[in-house]
CSV table of C-alpha atoms in Angstrom, one decimal:
chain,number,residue,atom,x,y,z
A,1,UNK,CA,-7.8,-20.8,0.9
A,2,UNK,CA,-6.4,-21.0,-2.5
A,3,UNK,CA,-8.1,-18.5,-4.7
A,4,UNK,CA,-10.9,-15.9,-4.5
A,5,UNK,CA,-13.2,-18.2,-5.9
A,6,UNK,CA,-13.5,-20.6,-3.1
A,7,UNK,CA,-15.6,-17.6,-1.3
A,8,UNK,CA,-18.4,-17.7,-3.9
A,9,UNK,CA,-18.5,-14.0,-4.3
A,10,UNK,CA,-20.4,-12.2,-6.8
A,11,UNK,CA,-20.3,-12.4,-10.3
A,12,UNK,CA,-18.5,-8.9,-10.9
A,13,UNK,CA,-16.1,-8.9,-7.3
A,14,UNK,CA,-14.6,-11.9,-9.0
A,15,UNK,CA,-14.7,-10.4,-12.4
A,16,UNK,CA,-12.6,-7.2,-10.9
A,17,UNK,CA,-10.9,-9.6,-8.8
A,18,UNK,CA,-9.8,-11.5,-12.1
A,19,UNK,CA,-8.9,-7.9,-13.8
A,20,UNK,CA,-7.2,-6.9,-10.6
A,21,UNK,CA,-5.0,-10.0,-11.1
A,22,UNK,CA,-5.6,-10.8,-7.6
A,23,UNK,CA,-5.3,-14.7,-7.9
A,24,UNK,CA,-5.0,-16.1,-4.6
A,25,UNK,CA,-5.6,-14.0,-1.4
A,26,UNK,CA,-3.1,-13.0,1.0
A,27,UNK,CA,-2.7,-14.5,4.7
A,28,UNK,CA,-4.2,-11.3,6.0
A,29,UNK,CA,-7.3,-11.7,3.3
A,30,UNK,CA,-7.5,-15.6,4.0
A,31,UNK,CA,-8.1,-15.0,8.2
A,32,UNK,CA,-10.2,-11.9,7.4
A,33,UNK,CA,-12.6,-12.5,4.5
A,34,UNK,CA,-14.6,-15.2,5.2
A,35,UNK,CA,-15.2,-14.2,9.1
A,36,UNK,CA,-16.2,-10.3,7.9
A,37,UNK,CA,-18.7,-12.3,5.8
A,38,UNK,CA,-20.2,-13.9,8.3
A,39,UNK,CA,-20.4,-10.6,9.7
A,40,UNK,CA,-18.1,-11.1,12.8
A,41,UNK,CA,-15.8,-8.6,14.4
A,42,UNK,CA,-12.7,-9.0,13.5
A,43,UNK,CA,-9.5,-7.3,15.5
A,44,UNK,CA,-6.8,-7.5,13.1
A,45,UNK,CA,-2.8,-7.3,13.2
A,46,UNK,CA,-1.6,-6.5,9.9
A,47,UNK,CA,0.7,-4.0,8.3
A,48,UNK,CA,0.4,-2.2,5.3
A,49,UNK,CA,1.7,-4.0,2.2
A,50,UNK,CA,-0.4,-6.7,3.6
A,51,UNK,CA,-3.6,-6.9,1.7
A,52,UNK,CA,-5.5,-4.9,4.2
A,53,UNK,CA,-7.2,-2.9,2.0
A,54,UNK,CA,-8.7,-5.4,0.0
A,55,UNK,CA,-9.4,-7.8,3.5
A,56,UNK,CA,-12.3,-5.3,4.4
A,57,UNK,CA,-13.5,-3.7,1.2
A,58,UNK,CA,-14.0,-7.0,-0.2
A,59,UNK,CA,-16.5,-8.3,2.5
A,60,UNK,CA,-18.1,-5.1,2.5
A,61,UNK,CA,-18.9,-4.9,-1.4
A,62,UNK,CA,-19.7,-8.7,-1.4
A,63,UNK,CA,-22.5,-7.9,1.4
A,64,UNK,CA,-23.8,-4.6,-0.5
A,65,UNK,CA,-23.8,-7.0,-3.7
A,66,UNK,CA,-25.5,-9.8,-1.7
A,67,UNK,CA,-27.6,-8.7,1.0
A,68,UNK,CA,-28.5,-5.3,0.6
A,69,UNK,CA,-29.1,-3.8,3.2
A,70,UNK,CA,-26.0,-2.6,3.7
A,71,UNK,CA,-23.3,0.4,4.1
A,72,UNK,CA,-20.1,0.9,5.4
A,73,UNK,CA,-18.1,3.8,6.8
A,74,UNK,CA,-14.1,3.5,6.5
A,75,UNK,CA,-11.9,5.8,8.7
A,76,UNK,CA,-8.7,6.7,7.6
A,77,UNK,CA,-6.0,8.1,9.5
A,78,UNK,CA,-4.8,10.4,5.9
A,79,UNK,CA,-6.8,12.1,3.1
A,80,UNK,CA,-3.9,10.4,1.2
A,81,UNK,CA,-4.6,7.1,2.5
A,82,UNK,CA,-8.4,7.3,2.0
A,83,UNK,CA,-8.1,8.8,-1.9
A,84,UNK,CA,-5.8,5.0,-2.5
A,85,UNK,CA,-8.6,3.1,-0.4
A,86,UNK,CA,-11.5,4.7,-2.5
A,87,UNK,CA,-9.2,4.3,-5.7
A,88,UNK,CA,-9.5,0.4,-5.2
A,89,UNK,CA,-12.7,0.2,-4.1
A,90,UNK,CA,-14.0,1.7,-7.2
A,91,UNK,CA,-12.2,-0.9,-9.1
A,92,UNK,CA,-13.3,-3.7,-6.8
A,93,UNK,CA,-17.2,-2.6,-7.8
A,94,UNK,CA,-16.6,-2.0,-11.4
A,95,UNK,CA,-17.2,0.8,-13.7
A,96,UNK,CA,-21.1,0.0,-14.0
A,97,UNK,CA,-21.6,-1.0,-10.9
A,98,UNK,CA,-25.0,1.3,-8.7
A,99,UNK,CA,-22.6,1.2,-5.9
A,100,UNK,CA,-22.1,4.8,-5.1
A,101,UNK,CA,-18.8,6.0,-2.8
A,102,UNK,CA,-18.2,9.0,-1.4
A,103,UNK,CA,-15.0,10.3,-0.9
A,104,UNK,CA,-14.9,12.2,2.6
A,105,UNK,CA,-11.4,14.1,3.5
A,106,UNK,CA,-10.2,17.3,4.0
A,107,UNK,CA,-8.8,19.6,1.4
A,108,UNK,CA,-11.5,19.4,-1.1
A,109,UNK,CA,-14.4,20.5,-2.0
A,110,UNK,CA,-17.4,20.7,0.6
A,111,UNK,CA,-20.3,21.5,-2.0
A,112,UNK,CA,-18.8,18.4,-3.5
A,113,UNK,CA,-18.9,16.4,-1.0
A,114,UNK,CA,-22.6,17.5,0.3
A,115,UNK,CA,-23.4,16.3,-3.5
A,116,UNK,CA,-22.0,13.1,-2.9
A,117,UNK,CA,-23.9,12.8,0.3
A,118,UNK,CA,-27.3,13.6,-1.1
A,119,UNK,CA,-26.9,10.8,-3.2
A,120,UNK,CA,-27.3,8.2,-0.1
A,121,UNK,CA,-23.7,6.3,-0.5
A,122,UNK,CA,-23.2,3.0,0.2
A,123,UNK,CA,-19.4,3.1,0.9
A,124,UNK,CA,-18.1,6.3,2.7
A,125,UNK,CA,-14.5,6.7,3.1
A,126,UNK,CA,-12.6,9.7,5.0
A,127,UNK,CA,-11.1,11.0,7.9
A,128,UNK,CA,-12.4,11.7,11.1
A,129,UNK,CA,-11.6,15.2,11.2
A,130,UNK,CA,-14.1,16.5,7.4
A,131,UNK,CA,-16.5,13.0,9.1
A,132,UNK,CA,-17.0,15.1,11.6
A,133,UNK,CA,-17.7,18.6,10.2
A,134,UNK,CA,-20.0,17.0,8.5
A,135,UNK,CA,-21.9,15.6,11.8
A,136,UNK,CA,-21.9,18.6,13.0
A,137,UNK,CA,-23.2,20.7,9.9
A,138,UNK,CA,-25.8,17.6,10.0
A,139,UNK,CA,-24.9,16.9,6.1
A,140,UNK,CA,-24.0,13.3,7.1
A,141,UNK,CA,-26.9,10.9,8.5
A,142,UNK,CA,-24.9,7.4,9.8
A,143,UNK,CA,-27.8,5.9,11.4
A,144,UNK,CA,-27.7,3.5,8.9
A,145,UNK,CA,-24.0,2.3,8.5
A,146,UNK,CA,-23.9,-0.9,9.8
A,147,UNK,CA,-20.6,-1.9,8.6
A,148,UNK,CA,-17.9,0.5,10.1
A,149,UNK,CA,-13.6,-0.3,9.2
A,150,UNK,CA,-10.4,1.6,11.7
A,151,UNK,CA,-7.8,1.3,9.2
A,152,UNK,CA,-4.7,1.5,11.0
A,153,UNK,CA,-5.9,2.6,14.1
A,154,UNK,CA,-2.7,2.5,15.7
A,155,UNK,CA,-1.6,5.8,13.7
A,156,UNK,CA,-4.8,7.2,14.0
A,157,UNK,CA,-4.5,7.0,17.9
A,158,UNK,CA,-0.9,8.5,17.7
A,159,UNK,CA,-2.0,11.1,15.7
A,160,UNK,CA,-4.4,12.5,18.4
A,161,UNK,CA,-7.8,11.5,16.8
A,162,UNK,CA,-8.9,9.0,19.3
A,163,UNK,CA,-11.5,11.6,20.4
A,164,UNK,CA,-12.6,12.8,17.6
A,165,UNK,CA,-13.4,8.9,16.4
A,166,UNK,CA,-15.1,8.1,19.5
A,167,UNK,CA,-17.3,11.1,18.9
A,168,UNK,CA,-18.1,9.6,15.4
A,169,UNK,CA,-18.8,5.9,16.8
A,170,UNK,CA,-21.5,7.8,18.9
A,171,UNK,CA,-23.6,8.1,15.7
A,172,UNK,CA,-23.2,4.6,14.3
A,173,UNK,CA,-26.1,1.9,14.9
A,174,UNK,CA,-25.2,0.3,18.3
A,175,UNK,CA,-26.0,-3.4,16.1
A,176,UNK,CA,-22.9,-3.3,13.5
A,177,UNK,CA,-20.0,-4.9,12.4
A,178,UNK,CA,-17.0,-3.5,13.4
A,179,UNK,CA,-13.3,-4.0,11.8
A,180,UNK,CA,-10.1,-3.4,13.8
A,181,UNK,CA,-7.1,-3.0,11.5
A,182,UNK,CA,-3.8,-2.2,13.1
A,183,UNK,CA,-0.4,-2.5,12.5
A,184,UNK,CA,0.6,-3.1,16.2
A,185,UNK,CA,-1.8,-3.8,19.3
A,186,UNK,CA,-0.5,-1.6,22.5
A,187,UNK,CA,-3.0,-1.2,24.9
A,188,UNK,CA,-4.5,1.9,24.0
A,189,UNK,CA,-5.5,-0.3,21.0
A,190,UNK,CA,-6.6,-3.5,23.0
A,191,UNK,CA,-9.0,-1.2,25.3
A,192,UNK,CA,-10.4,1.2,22.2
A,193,UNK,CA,-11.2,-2.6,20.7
A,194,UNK,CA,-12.7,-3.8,23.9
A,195,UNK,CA,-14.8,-0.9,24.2
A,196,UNK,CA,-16.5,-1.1,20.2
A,197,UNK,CA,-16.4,-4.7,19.1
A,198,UNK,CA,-18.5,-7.6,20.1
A,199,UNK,CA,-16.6,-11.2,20.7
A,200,UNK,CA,-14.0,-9.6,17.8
A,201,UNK,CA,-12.5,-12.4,16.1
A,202,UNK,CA,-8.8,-12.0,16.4
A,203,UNK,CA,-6.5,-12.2,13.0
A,204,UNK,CA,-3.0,-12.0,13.2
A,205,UNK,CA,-0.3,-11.9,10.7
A,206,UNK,CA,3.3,-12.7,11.5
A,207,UNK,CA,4.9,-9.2,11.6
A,208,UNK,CA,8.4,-9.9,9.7
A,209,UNK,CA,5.5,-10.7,7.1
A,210,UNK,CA,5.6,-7.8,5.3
A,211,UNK,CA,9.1,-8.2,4.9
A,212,UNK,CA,8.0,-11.2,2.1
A,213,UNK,CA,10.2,-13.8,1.1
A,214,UNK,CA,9.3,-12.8,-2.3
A,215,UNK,CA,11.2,-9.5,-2.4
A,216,UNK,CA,14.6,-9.6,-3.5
A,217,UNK,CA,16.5,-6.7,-1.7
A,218,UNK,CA,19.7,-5.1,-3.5
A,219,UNK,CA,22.0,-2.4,-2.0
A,220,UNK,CA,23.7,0.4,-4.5
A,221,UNK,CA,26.4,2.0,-2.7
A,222,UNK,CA,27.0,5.4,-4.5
A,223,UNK,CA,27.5,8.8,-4.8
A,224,UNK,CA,25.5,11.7,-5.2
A,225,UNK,CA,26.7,12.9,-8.6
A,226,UNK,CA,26.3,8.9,-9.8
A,227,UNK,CA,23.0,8.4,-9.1
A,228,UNK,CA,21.6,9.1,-11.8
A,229,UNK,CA,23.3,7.5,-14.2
A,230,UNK,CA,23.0,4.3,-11.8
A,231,UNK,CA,19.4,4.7,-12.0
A,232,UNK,CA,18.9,4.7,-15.6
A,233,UNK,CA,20.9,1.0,-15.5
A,234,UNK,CA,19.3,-0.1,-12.7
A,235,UNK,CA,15.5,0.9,-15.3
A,236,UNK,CA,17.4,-0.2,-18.7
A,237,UNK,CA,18.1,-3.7,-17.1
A,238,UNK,CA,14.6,-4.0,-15.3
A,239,UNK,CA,11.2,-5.0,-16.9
A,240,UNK,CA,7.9,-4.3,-15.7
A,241,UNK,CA,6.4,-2.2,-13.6
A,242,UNK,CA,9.0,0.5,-11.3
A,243,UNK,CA,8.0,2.4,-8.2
A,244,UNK,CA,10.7,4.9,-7.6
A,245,UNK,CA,10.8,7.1,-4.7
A,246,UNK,CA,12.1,10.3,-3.9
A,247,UNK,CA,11.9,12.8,-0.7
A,248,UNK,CA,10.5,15.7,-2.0
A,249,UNK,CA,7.6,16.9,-4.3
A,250,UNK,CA,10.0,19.1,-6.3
A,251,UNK,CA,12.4,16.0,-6.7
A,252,UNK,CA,9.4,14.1,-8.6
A,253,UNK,CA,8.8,16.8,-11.2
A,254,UNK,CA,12.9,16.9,-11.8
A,255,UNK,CA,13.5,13.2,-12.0
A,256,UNK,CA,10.6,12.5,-14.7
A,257,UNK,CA,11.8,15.5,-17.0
A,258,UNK,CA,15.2,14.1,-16.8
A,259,UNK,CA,13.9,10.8,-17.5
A,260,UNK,CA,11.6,12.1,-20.2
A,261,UNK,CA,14.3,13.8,-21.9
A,262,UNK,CA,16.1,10.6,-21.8
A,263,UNK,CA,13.4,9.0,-23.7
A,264,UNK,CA,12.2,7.0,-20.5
A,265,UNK,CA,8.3,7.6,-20.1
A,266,UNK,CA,7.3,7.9,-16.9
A,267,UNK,CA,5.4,10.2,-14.6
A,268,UNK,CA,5.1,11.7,-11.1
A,269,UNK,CA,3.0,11.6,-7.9
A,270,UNK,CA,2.7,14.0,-5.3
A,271,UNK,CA,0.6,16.1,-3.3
A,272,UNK,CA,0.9,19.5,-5.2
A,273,UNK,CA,-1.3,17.9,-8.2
A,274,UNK,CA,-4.4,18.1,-8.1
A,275,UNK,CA,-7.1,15.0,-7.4
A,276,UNK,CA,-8.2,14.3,-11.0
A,277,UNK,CA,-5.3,14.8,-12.3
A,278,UNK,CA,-3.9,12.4,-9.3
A,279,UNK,CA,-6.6,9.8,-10.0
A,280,UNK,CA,-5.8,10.0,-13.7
A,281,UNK,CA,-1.8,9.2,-13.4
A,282,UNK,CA,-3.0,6.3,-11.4
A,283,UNK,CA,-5.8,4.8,-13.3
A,284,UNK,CA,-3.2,4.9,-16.4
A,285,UNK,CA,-0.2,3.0,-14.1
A,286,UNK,CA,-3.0,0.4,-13.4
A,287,UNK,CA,-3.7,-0.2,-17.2
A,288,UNK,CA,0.0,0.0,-17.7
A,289,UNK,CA,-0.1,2.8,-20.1
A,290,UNK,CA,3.6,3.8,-18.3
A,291,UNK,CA,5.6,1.9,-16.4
A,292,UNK,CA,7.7,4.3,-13.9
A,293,UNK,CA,5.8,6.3,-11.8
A,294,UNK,CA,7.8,8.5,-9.3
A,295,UNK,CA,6.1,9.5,-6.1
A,296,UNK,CA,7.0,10.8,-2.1
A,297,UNK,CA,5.8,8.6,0.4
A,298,UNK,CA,3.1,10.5,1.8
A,299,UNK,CA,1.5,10.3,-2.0
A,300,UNK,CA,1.8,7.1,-2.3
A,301,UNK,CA,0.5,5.9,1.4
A,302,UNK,CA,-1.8,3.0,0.9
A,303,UNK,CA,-1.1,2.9,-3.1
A,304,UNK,CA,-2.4,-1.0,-4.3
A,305,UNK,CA,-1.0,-1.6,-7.9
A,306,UNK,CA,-0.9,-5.3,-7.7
A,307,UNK,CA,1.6,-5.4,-11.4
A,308,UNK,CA,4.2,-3.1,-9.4
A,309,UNK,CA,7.6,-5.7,-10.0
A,310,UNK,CA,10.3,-3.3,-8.4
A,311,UNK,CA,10.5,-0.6,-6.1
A,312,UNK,CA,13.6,1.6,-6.4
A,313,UNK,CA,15.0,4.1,-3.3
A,314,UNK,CA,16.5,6.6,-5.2
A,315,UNK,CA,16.3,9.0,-1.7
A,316,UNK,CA,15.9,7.1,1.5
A,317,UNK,CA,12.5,7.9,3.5
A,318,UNK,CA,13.4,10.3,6.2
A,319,UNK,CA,12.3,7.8,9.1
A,320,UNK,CA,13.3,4.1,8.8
A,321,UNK,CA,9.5,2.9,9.1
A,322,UNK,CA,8.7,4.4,5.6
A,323,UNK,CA,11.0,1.6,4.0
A,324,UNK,CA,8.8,-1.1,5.2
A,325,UNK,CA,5.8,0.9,3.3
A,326,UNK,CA,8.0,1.4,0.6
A,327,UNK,CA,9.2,-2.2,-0.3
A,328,UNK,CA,5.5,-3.3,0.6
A,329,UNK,CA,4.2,-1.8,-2.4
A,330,UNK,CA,5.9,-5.3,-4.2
A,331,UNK,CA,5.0,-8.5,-4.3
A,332,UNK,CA,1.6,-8.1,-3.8
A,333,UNK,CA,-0.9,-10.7,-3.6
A,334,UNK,CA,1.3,-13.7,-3.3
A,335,UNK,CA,3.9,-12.0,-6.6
A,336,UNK,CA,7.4,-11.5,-6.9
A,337,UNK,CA,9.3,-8.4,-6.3
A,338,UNK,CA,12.4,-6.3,-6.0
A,339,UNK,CA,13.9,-3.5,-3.7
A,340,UNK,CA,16.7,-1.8,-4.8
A,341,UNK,CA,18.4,1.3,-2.5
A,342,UNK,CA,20.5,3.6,-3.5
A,343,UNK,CA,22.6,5.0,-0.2
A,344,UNK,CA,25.2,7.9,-0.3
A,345,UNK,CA,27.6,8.6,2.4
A,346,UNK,CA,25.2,11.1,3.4
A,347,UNK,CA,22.9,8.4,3.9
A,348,UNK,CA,25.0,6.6,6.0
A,349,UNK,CA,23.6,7.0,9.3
A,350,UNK,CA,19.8,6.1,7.9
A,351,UNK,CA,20.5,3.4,6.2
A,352,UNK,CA,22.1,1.7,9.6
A,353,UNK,CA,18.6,2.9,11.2
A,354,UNK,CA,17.1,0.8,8.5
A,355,UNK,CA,18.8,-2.5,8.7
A,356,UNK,CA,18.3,-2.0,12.5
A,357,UNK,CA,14.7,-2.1,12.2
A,358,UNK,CA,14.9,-5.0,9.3
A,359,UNK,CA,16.6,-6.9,12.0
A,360,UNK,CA,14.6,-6.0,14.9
A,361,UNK,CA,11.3,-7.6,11.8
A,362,UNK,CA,13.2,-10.8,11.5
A,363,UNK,CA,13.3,-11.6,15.1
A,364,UNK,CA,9.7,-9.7,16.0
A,365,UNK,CA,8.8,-9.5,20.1
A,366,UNK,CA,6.4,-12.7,20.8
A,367,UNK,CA,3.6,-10.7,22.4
A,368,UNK,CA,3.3,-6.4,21.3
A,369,UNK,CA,0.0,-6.4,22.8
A,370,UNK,CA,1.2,-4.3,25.8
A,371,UNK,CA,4.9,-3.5,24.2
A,372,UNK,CA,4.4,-0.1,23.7
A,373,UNK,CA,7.9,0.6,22.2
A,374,UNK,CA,6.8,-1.8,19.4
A,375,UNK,CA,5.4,0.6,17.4
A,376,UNK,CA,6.1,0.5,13.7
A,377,UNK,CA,4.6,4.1,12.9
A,378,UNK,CA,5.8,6.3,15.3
A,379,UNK,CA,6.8,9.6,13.5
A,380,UNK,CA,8.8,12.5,14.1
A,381,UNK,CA,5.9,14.4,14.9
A,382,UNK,CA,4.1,11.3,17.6
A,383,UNK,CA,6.9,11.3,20.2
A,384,UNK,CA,5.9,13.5,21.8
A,385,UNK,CA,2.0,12.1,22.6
A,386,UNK,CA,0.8,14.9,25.6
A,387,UNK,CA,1.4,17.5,22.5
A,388,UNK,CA,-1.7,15.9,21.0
A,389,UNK,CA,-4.3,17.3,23.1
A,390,UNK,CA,-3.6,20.6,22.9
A,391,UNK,CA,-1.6,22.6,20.2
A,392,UNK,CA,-0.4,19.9,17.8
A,393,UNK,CA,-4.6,18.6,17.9
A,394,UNK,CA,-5.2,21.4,15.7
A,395,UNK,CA,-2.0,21.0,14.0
A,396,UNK,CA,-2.8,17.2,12.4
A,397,UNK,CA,-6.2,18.1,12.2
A,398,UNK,CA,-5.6,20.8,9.1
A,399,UNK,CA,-2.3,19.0,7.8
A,400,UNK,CA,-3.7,15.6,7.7
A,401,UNK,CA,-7.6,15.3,8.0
């Protein structure tokens, strides 16, 4: 498929399509969107920074514009995650579209949220642990959601909510269309799909995809006490649109009022500010009133600026998977991009751990269906997976629901 257009969408998805500058859809879009209109199953194996988002959402608001009788639940394994899926599919309906969403994740608001809910929603997006406090209270009525996304289910799993999104399947229609979006497929994954999705159609991107051909990679070898002066080059001699990432929240605040001072207008994103004020910063990247944003990597989990031309590691993530979501946020839909790493001696030691596992994407296993050491978001916290069912349970449930 070429461009957006081919799929005869409706007037206004192409119109925010078009504003989006999403010209031409991406491979994971082009094997998704025209099954999930058809309103097949689809099990698919794609990573983020590879159109996901907009693979289901775009299906989903075509059939709400369309047919009607429509509504779709998408579970997220982050609040973070699901504020950046919410964030696009506002744009994706348009400003003056009747297409309420409700935003549905821990950490805010429950009156709020109870408003939101009276007001029927067509699109719901959260997490499974505020989904289900919701069941439970009985504020949430999903009889009637008939078009229901995993969004990397894999990290949901290894997080410990299989239950407690088995508990919420329970109280979807048995006759709806179910999406599968993972960014590996153990078994764990193969049976949960085996068990909730009917003839699924199978879509499979290559998984060195994400590492695009269209993302030129550069490597500053520094110091500590250099950095910052190398950054402020490495801006002066860029244009359009920068992505720089840091490792802490405090470090966001420090490097825009140094940059600021410098007469470099940017601005920072993190999980200390609060959600308008969050939603604001990011409305006004999209509409390029700035063009630096800083941000930590849990902040900016699932963020979808399609203008976004280079991405700059000013810190290294703390685990080597968080550089493949970092560089992904480039070269979107089918665009050029840039990565550029600053690495310390101090950094040494990760930066070998990242070029191990940017090998080990260039010459991916042929099957990860049943490899489970192929798993591309294991985390510090997931080694350990028989911890899941007792103490740490409760523990992701109040840090990340």
């Amino acid at each position: 498929m070429k461009n957006f257009y081919e799929y005869n969408l409706s007037d206004n998805l192409n119109k925010s399509l078009k504003g989006l500058r999403f010209n031409k859809p991406t491979e994971i879009q082009s094997k998704t969107i025209p099954i999930a209109i058809n309103k097949q199953d689809i099990l698919a194996n794609a990573e983020t920074g590879s159109g996901k988002t907009a693979a289901y959402l775009i299906p989903l608001i075509h059939q709400i514009s369309t047919i009607g009788k429509v509504s779709g639940l998408i579970l997220t394994p982050t609040r973070e995650l699901a504020q950046q899926v919410s964030d696009v599919a506002k744009v994706l309906v348009g400003y003056k579209s009747n297409i309420d969403i409700a935003l549905i994740v821990g950490g805010a608001s429950m009156n709020n949220q109870l408003r939101q809910l009276k007001k029927r929603p067509k699109i719901i997006i959260g997490t499974p642990g505020r989904i289900n406090d919701h069941l439970e209270k009985k504020s949430l009525n999903l009889s009637y959601f008939n078009f229901f996304v995993l969004d990397e289910a894999d990290r949901m799993l290894d997080m410990g909510f299989e239950d407690q999104v088995e508990r919420i399947i329970k109280f979807l229609p048995l006759k709806r269309q179910t999406l599968l979006f993972s960014a590996t497929l153990p078994k764990e994954i193969i049976k949960l799909s085996s068990k909730y999705l009917h003839k699924p159609h199978r879509a499979d991107v290559k998984e060195n995809s994400v590492i695009k051909s269209q993302i030129k990679q550069k490597v500053v070898n520094t110091k500590t006490e250099l950095k910052y002066d190398q950054l402020v080059n490495e801006i002066t001699d860029r244009n359009g649109s920068i992505l720089i990432f840091v490792k802490t929240k405090y470090s966001t605040e420090k490097l825009k009022k140094r940059l600021i001072k410098d007469t470099v207008k940017s601005s920072a994103l993190h999980g200390n500010l609060r959600q308008n004020r969050r939603n604001r910063i990011l409305e006004d990247f999209r509409k390029e009133k700035f063009r630096i944003l800083i941000a930590t990597d849990i902040a900016s989990r699932g963020l979808d600026v399609p203008h976004i031309e280079h991405v700059i590691n000013y810190d290294l993530p703390q685990v080597p998977e968080d550089f493949i979501h970092r560089i992904g946020r480039t070269a979107r839909a089918g665009s050029v991009g840039e990565a550029v790493s600053f690495v310390t001696p101090n950094d040494t030691r990760m930066w070998k751990s990242i070029e191990k596992l940017l090998e080990k994407l260039k010459n991916p296993h042929k099957n990860n269906e049943y490899d489970n050491n192929n798993n591309n978001y294991s985390r510090p916290y997931s080694k350990k997976k028989n911890r899941t069912k007792s103490k740490s349970r409760k523990y992701f449930h109040s840090r990340v629901h």
